[in-house]
CSV table of C-alpha atoms in Angstrom, one decimal:
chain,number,residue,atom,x,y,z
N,286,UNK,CA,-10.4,35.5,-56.8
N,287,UNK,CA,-9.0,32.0,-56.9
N,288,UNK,CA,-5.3,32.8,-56.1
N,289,UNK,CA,-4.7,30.3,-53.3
N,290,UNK,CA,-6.5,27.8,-54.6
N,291,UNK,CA,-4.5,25.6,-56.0
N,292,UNK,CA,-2.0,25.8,-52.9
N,293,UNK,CA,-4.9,25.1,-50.6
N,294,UNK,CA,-5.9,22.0,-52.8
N,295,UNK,CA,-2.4,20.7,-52.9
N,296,UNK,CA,-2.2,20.9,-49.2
N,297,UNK,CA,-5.8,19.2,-48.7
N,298,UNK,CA,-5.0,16.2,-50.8
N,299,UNK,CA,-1.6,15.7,-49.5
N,300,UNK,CA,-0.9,12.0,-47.7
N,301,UNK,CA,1.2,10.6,-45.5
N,302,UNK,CA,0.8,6.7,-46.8
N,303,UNK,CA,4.0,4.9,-47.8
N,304,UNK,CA,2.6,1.4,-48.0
N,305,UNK,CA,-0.6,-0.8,-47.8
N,306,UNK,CA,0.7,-4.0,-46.4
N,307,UNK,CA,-2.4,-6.9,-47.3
N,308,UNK,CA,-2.1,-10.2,-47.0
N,309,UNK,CA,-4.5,-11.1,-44.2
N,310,UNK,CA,-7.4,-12.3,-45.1
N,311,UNK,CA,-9.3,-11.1,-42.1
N,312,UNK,CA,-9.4,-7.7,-40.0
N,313,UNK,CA,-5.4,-7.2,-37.8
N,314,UNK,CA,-6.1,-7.3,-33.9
N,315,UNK,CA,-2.4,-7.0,-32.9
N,316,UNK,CA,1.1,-6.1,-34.1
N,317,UNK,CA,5.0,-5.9,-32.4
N,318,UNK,CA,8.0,-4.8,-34.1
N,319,UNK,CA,11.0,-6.4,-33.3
N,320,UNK,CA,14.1,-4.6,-30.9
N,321,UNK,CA,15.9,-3.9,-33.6
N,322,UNK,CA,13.1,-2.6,-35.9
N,323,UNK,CA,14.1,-5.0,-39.0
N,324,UNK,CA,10.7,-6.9,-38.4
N,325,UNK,CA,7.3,-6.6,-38.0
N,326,UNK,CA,4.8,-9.0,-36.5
N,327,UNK,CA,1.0,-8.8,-37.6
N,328,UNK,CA,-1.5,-11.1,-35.7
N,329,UNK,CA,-4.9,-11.5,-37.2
N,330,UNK,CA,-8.6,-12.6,-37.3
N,331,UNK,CA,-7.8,-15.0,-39.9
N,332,UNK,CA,-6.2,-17.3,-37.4
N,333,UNK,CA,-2.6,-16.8,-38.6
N,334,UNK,CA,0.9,-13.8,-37.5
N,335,UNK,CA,2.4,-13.0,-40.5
N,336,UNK,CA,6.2,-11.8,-40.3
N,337,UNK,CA,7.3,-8.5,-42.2
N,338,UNK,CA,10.3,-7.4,-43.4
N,339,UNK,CA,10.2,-3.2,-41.8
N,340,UNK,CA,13.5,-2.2,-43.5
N,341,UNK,CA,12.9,-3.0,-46.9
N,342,UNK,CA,11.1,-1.1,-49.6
N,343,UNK,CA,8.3,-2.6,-50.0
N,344,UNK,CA,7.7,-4.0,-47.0
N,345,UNK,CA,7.7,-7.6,-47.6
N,346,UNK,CA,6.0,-11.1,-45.7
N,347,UNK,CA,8.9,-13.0,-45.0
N,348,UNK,CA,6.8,-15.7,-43.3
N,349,UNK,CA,3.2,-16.8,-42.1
N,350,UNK,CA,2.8,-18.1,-38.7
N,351,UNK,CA,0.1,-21.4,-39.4
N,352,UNK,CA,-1.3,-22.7,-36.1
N,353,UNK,CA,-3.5,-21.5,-34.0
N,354,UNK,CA,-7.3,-22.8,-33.9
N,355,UNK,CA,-8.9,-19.5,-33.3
N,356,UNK,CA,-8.2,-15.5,-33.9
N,357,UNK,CA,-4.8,-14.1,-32.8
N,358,UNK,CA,-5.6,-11.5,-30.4
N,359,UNK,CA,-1.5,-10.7,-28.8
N,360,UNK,CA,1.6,-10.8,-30.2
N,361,UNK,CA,5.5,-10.2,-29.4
N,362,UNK,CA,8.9,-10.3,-30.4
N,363,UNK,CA,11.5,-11.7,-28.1
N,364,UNK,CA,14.9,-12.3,-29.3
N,365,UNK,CA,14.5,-14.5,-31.9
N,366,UNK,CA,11.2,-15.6,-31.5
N,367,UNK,CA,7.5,-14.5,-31.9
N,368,UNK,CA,4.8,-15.6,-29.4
N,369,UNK,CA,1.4,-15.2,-30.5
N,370,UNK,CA,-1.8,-15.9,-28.0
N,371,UNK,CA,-5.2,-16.5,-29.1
N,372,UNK,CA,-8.6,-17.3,-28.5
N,373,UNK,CA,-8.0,-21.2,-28.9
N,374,UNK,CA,-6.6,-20.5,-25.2
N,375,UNK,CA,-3.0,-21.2,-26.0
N,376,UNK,CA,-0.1,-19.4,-26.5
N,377,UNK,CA,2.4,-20.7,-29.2
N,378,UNK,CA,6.1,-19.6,-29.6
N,379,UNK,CA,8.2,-19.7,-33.0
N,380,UNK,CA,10.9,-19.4,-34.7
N,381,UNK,CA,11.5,-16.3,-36.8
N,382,UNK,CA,13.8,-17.7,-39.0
N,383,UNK,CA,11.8,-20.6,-39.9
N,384,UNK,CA,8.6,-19.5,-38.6
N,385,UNK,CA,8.0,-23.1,-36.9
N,386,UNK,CA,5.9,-23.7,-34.3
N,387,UNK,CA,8.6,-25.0,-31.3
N,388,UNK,CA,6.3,-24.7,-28.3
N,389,UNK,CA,2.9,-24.8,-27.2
N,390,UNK,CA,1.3,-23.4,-23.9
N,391,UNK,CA,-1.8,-24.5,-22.5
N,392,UNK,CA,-3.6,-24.1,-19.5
N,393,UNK,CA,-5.6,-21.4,-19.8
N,394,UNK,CA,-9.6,-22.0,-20.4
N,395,UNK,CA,-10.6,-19.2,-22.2
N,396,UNK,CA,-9.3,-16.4,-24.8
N,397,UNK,CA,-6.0,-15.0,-23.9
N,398,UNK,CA,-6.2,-11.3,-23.9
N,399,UNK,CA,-2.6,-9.9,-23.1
N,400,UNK,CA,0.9,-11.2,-23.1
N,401,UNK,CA,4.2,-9.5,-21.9
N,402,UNK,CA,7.8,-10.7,-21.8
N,403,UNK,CA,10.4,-10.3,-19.2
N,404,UNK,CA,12.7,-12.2,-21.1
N,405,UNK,CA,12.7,-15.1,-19.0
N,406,UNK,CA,9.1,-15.3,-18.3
N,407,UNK,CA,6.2,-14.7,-20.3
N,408,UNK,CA,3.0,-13.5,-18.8
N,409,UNK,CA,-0.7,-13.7,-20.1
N,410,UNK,CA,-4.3,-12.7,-18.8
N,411,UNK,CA,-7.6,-14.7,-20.0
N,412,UNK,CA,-11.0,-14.3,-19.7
N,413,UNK,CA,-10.8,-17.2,-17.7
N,414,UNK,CA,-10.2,-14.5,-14.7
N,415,UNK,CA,-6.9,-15.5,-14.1
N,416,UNK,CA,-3.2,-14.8,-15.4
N,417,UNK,CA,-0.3,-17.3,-15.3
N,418,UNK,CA,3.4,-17.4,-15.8
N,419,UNK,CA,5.0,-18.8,-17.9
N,420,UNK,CA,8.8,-20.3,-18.4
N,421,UNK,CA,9.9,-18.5,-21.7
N,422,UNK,CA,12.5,-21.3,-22.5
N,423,UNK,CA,10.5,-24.6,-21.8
N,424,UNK,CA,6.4,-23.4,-21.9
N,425,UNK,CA,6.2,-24.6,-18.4
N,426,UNK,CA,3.0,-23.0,-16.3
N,427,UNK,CA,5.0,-21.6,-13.3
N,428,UNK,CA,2.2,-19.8,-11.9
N,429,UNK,CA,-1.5,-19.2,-11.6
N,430,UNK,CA,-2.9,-15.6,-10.1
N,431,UNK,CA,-6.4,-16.4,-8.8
N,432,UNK,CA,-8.6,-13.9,-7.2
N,433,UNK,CA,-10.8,-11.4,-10.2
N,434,UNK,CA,-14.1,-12.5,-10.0
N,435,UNK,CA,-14.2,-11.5,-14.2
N,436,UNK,CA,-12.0,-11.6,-17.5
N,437,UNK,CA,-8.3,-10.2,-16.7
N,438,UNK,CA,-7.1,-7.8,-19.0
N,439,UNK,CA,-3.7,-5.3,-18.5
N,440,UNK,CA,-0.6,-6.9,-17.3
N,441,UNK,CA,2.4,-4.9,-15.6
N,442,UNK,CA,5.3,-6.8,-14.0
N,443,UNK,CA,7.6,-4.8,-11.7
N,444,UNK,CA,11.0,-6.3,-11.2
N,445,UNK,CA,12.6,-5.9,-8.0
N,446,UNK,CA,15.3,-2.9,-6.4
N,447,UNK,CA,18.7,-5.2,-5.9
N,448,UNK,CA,19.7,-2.4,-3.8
N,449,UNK,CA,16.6,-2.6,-1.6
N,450,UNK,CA,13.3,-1.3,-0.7
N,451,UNK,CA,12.4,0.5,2.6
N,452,UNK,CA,8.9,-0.1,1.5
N,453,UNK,CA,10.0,-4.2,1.1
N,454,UNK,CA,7.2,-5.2,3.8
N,455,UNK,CA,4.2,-3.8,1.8
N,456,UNK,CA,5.4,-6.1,-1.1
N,457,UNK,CA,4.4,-9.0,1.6
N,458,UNK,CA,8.7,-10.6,1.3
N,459,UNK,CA,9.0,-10.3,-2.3
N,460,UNK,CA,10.4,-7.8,-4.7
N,461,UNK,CA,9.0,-8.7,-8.1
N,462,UNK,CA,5.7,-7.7,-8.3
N,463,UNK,CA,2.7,-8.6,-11.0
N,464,UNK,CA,-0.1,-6.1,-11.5
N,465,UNK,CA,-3.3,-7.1,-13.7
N,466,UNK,CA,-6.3,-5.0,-14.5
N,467,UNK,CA,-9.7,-6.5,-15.0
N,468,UNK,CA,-13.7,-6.5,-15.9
N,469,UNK,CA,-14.7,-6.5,-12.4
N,470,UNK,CA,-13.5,-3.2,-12.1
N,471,UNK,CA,-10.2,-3.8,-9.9
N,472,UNK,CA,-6.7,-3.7,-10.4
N,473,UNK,CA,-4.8,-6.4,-7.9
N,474,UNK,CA,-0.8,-6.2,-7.3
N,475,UNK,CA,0.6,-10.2,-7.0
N,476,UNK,CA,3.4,-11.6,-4.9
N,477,UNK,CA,5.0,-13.0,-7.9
N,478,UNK,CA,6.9,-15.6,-5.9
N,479,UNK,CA,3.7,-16.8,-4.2
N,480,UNK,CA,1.1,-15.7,-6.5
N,481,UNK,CA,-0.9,-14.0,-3.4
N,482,UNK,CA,-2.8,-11.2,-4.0
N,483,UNK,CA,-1.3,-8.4,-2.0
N,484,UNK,CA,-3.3,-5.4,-2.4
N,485,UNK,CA,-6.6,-4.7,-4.5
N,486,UNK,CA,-7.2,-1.1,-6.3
N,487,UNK,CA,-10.7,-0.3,-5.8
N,488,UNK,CA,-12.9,2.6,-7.1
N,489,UNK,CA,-13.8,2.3,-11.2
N,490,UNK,CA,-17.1,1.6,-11.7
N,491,UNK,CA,-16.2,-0.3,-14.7
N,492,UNK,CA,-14.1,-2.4,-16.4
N,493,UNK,CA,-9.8,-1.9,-16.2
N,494,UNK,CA,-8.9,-1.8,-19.9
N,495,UNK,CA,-5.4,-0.1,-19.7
N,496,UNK,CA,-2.6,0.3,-16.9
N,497,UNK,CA,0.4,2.0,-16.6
N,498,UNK,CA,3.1,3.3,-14.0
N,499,UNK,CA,5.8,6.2,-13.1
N,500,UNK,CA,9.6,5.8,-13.6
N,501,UNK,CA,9.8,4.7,-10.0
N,502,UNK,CA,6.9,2.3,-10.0
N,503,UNK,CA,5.5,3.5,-7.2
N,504,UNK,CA,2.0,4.8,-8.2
N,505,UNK,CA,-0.1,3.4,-10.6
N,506,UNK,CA,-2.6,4.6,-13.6
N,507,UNK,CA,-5.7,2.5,-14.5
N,508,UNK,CA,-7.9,3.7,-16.7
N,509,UNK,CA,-11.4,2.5,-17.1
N,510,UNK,CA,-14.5,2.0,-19.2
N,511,UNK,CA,-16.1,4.2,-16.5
N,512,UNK,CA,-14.4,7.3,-18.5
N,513,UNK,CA,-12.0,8.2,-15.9
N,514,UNK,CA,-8.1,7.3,-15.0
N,515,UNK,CA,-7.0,7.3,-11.8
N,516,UNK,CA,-3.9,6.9,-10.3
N,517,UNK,CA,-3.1,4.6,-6.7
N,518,UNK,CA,-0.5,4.6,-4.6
N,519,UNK,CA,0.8,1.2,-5.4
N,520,UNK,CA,2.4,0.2,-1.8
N,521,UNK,CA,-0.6,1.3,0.1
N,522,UNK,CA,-3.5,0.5,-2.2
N,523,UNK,CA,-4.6,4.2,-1.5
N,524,UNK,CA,-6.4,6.1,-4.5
N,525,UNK,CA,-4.4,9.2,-5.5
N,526,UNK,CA,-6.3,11.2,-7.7
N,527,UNK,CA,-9.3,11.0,-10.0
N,528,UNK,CA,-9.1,12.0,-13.9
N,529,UNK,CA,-12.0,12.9,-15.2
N,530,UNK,CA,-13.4,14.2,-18.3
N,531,UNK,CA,-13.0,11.8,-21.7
N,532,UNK,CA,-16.8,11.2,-22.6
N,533,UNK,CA,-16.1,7.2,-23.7
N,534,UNK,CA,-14.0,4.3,-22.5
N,535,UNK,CA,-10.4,5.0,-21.9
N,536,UNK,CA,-8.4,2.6,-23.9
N,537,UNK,CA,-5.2,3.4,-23.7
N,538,UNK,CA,-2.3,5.2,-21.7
N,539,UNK,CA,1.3,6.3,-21.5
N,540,UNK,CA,3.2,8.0,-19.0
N,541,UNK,CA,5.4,10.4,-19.5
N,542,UNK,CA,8.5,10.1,-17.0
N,543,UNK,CA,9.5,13.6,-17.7
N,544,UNK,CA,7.5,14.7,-15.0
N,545,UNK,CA,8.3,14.2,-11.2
N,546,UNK,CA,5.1,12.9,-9.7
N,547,UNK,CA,5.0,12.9,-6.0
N,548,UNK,CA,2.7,10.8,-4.0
């Protein structure tokens, strides 16, 4: 009568936790882990990033980040060095080791949303509708990308072929390209050099809340709060294909490279 219930009971309550990490003191919007996977960055409502130690057990804070005016809503590891952007519009850079504030960027006038490395360049989008460059070693604004008539969101940056492009004309003279995704329901690809907009993704009928691209980077992904991802031929500004069938906001994407995809 009751034979498999206790295996079916040991099996129900089984869990996969290993460790509650608390601390903040507010709700987590953001977290990196470091290249090597010994730390962990946590960025937070509570207006602080707290630094954890991933190889030990228990996990342990080895350091609070103490700063920012605002919620932390990006974070990053980046050789030695975090860089946290919030909604007090800046971006700060510290020291892991010390966990010092050694730089402060500002320029943007609203709440950064995103933020991605290159190693010598740090990129960030805003609400303010633009996104801006950034030199990772002094803070200095390189560049401003102008053109979304709302809030930028994604970020993608495409470094350039050394051996060369037959395609090199669509990228208007430049090989490094910046693509951003935003509320007014476009994705735009960027000269980086110039910071002109070279082509404009049209076709969501909402906002752009996630991005990403083949092995080659030659077609894109966007997916929407429209419900849909669709995919662009990124030289031509040409929609691809349409994916349709999630009944709520698409949030987030990977691409597998596995696949060969064709244009």
């Amino acid at each position: 009568m009751g034979c498999c219930s206790s295996r079916g009971n040991s099996a129900k309550n089984k869990t996969y936790l290993l460790q509650t990490l608390g601390g903040h003191e507010a709700g987590v919007n953001c977290m990196a882990l470091s290249e090597d996977c010994s730390v962990l960055a946590t960025g937070s409502e509570d207006k602080t990033a707290r630094l954890w130690s991933s190889r030990t057990i228990p996990c342990e804070c080895i350091g609070i980040l103490r700063g920012h005016e605002e919620y932390i809503n990006c974070i990053l590891i980046e050789d030695c060095f975090c860089l946290t952007g919030s909604a007090d519009k800046t971006i700060r850079k510290w020291d892991v080791s010390t966990c010092e504030c050694v730089l402060i960027m500002r320029g943007h006038t609203s709440v950064i949303y995103r933020m991605i490395c290159t190693g010598d360049f740090i990129f960030t989008s805003s609400y303010d509708r633009t996104a801006r460059c950034w030199d990772f070693d002094n803070g200095e604004c390189i560049r401003v990308f102008r053109g979304h008539k709302r809030g930028v969101y994604p970020l993608i940056f495409i470094p350039g072929d050394d051996e060369g492009n037959d395609d090199i004309d669509n990228y208007d003279g430049s090989k490094d390209l910046l693509l951003t995704g935003s509320a007014d329901f476009t994705a735009r690809s960027w000269n980086f050099e110039t910071g002109q907009c070279l082509k404009v993704y049209k076709g969501h009928t909402g906002a752009i809340t996630c991005m990403s691209t083949d092995a080659m980077g030659r077609i894109l992904f966007t997916g929407s709060t429209d419900n849909s991802i669709r995919s662009w031929n990124l030289l031509k500004g040409e929609q691809l294909k349409l994916f349709a069938g999630h009944q709520g906001s698409v949030i987030c994407m990977q691409v597998s490279h596995i696949l060969q995809l064709q244009l």
